[in-house]
Structures are given as C-alpha cells and as structure tokens.
Amino acid sequence: EGVIRTLLDDGYRREQLYPVENKTVVTNPRQGAINNRWMPVLEKYGLPFIALPEVEWVKYEFKGLLKLNQIFPEIEIPKMFIGKSVIHLPTLKTHGHSVTTGAIKNAFGGLLKEVRHYGHEFIHEVLVDLLTMQYQLHPGIFAVMDGTVCGDGAGPRTMRPVIKNYILASADQVAIDAIAAKMMGFDPLEIPYLRMAAEMGYGVADPKDIEVIGEDISRVNFGFESKRSFVIWGDQMIRKGFLRPFYWLLLKSPLWVWAPFASNVYHDLFWYPIIGRRRIEEFMRTNWGKLFESYGAGAGS
C-alpha cells in the first residue's frame, strides 16, 4: 500500500500501474492475492490485479545469457513487460536453493513460466541471467524490500517469521540484496549470484562500497541461517546428489507430476498442521499480524 500511495502521490496515473503476480506448479496467483490480502489494497486505489498466466506471452531473444538458453531453448516472457519499468516488492528472507532471496530472485517469478523450477540446478547463474534479461527489457528497475517481517531458516515455504521492522529500497538490485544478506548475517561476496552479478557490472555487492542512507545498519546481524526443507533437500538430491541417475525419469518424463504432488502433500498435510499453523497463530497475535488481519479478504474471497 505504501508503494502504491507514493507512486500516486508522485504523479503516476493509475493507468500506468500494473500489479502482477505469476503462478508456480504449486501456487495460484489469484488465490494468493486473496490470501495475502492484496485485493482490498488494490480495490482501495482502483487498481486491477493481473495474473500473468492470463496475459499474452511472447518469444524474446536475449543476448549474453549464462544458462537459461540451455535450460529453455525458447524463452517466453509477458509481452506487457517489454519497454516498461518495474518495481520489485520482495521480502527479506533466506532460501534453501540460493542462500538468500530478494530483489534479484523476485524476477524468477515474473520472467519465467511455472516450469522455472528447472533452473534450480544452476540457480546462481540463472539469477544473474534474470538481471541480464531485465536490463534488456526494462528502462528502469527499482526494488522496495519488506524487512518488517523477515524469513529465517528453510525458505521459501517453511520459514520462521521474524519481526525486524526495516524497509530497504534501491535502484541497484545487487546492492539491495547484498545489504539484505549482510543484515541477515551472511557475507554477500560468498553468495555466488551476488558475486557474479557484481563481476558482470550489474551492481555493487561489497557492503563497504555501498552508501546506506538512513538508519546505521553497520552492526546489524540477524544471525539468520539458510536451511533446506525436506522438499528442497529432495530436489537437490535429484538434480545434483545421489538421485541424479533418476533425474530424467523423475523430472523430465511424464512422471514429473509426482513432484508438485509430493510438495503439496508435505507442505499442506505434514508441515503446516504440525509446524506452520502454530507459527502463523503466533504471528497473528503480533501487531503486524493484527494489521494484516485488519485488511480483510476483499472481493473474490
């Protein structure tokens, strides 16, 4: 809501704003917009919600990619992205595949279709490719990162919510992710996608070379740890571990549908009832939880 209000106050017209979200093999963007209380905010400011699977996707030739052209011989993107600036709204959190996830990885969900999980095997190169793609598509790239409620542990789906009350913003996608990583307790230069992106000139990854305006975060260290959920551990064993001989059978053959099914079984029938529900109930008793609840579900619920 703060980003929308600021854009409108700065003179942007509603017709210039396109709130979007994509699907994965285990999520539905419209249901997510309802469950995450986005709809009341969009309705308040007269904005539509755009589910990317419902818009036109077109083939686009990108230059200088490290891995994505090998994973996807033909890359399709939402046609509406071409020539438009983008504002990413990531959450400050850890991730079992990429150590951290933020502004750069946010494009993983926007520029690639639901089969983007094939990029997990080369996740760091893929994240750098996403920056390459964005610089060829968007005249402007900005990010506002939500560090009010952060995610620690086995991200992205089985994290522990931690209230830290920070907001980060930058036009340098590498720098904002680097500072977020530092605040979480990681050395940004030891995270491959940040180091590679900086080496390719896409931004600054060394915190000592980044100017931070606002609160002094030089001594901030959340002490977060990047862990792997059972599902991410299994995924990595298939792609790079002892289950590699079965890679094509499990992920490329018609039997691949077992993977999202197994993920849903684990997360919805095991993790959530035993662990997740309690964490959410505890969070909902906090001030941020009460604010979240106050938005209601909005239309379409």
Short mmCIF file of C-alpha atoms in Angstrom, two decimals, residues 79-196:
data_model
loop_
_atom_site.label_atom_id
_atom_site.label_comp_id
_atom_site.label_asym_id
_atom_site.label_seq_id
_atom_site.Cartn_x
_atom_site.Cartn_y
_atom_site.Cartn_z
CA LYS A 79 4.54 -9.09 -23.67
CA MET A 80 3.40 -6.33 -21.33
CA PHE A 81 6.87 -6.26 -19.70
CA ILE A 82 8.67 -5.04 -22.81
CA GLY A 83 9.71 -1.41 -22.52
CA LYS A 84 8.14 -0.86 -19.10
CA SER A 85 9.91 -0.04 -15.86
CA VAL A 86 9.49 -2.47 -12.97
CA ILE A 87 9.32 -2.19 -9.19
CA HIS A 88 10.02 -5.39 -7.27
CA LEU A 89 8.45 -5.89 -3.84
CA PRO A 90 10.43 -8.77 -2.28
CA THR A 91 10.61 -9.89 1.33
CA LEU A 92 13.91 -10.04 3.20
CA LYS A 93 14.43 -13.77 3.72
CA THR A 94 16.60 -16.85 3.32
CA HIS A 95 16.24 -19.52 0.64
CA GLY A 96 17.25 -23.18 0.55
CA HIS A 97 18.47 -23.01 -3.05
CA SER A 98 20.10 -19.58 -3.29
CA VAL A 99 21.04 -18.79 0.37
CA THR A 100 19.07 -15.52 0.24
CA THR A 101 16.24 -14.29 -1.93
CA GLY A 102 15.28 -10.70 -2.61
CA ALA A 103 15.12 -8.23 -5.46
CA ILE A 104 17.07 -10.28 -7.99
CA LYS A 105 15.25 -13.54 -7.40
CA ASN A 106 11.91 -11.74 -7.48
CA ALA A 107 12.24 -11.73 -11.28
CA PHE A 108 12.43 -15.55 -11.16
CA GLY A 109 8.69 -15.48 -10.61
CA GLY A 110 7.88 -12.85 -13.22
CA LEU A 111 10.04 -13.52 -16.26
CA LEU A 112 9.80 -17.32 -16.32
CA LYS A 113 6.80 -19.62 -16.60
CA GLU A 114 5.76 -22.14 -13.97
CA VAL A 115 8.35 -24.67 -15.18
CA ARG A 116 11.08 -22.33 -13.93
CA HIS A 117 11.96 -24.91 -11.27
CA TYR A 118 14.18 -26.48 -13.95
CA GLY A 119 16.50 -23.56 -13.24
CA HIS A 120 17.18 -24.70 -9.68
CA GLU A 121 20.13 -26.83 -10.75
CA PHE A 122 22.02 -23.71 -11.86
CA ILE A 123 20.22 -21.23 -9.63
CA HIS A 124 23.05 -18.72 -9.22
CA GLU A 125 23.76 -18.47 -12.95
CA VAL A 126 20.02 -18.25 -13.62
CA LEU A 127 19.63 -15.35 -11.20
CA VAL A 128 22.39 -13.46 -12.99
CA ASP A 129 20.65 -14.25 -16.29
CA LEU A 130 17.48 -12.69 -14.92
CA LEU A 131 19.37 -9.45 -14.34
CA THR A 132 20.69 -9.62 -17.89
CA MET A 133 17.15 -10.08 -19.17
CA GLN A 134 15.78 -7.21 -17.12
CA TYR A 135 18.40 -4.77 -18.35
CA GLN A 136 17.43 -5.69 -21.91
CA LEU A 137 13.70 -5.27 -21.17
CA HIS A 138 13.14 -2.52 -18.62
CA PRO A 139 14.22 1.12 -18.88
CA GLY A 140 14.07 1.34 -15.09
CA ILE A 141 14.41 -1.23 -12.29
CA PHE A 142 13.69 -0.47 -8.64
CA ALA A 143 13.05 -2.54 -5.52
CA VAL A 144 11.37 -1.92 -2.19
CA MET A 145 12.17 -4.78 0.18
CA ASP A 146 9.95 -5.63 3.14
CA GLY A 147 12.09 -6.28 6.19
CA THR A 148 9.32 -5.60 8.69
CA VAL A 149 8.62 -9.32 8.96
CA CYS A 150 11.58 -11.33 7.67
CA GLY A 151 12.00 -15.03 6.97
CA ASP A 152 14.66 -17.20 8.62
CA GLY A 153 15.52 -20.85 8.06
CA ALA A 154 14.23 -23.21 5.39
CA GLY A 155 12.90 -20.71 2.87
CA PRO A 156 10.91 -20.01 0.88
CA ARG A 157 7.91 -22.03 2.09
CA THR A 158 8.84 -23.24 5.59
CA MET A 159 10.46 -20.18 7.11
CA ARG A 160 10.24 -18.82 10.62
CA PRO A 161 8.75 -15.28 10.60
CA VAL A 162 10.94 -12.80 12.48
CA ILE A 163 9.92 -9.19 13.12
CA LYS A 164 12.78 -6.77 12.36
CA ASN A 165 10.98 -3.58 11.26
CA TYR A 166 13.16 -2.50 8.34
CA ILE A 167 12.32 -1.26 4.85
CA LEU A 168 15.03 -1.25 2.16
CA ALA A 169 14.87 0.45 -1.23
CA SER A 170 17.31 0.81 -4.11
CA ALA A 171 17.68 1.08 -7.87
CA ASP A 172 20.73 -1.21 -7.58
CA GLN A 173 19.34 -4.74 -7.36
CA VAL A 174 22.70 -6.20 -6.42
CA ALA A 175 23.32 -3.65 -3.68
CA ILE A 176 19.93 -4.06 -2.01
CA ASP A 177 20.31 -7.85 -1.97
CA ALA A 178 23.88 -7.51 -0.69
CA ILE A 179 22.85 -5.25 2.19
CA ALA A 180 19.94 -7.56 2.99
CA ALA A 181 22.33 -10.52 3.03
CA LYS A 182 24.70 -8.65 5.33
CA MET A 183 21.86 -7.77 7.69
CA MET A 184 20.86 -11.43 7.80
CA GLY A 185 24.41 -12.34 8.81
CA PHE A 186 25.87 -13.54 5.50
CA ASP A 187 28.91 -12.33 3.58
CA PRO A 188 27.39 -11.13 0.28
CA LEU A 189 30.62 -11.82 -1.61
CA GLU A 190 30.37 -15.50 -0.65
CA ILE A 191 26.93 -15.81 -2.26
CA PRO A 192 27.64 -16.80 -5.87
CA TYR A 193 24.84 -14.92 -7.63
CA LEU A 194 25.74 -11.65 -5.90
CA ARG A 195 29.44 -12.04 -6.59
CA MET A 196 28.86 -12.94 -10.26
#
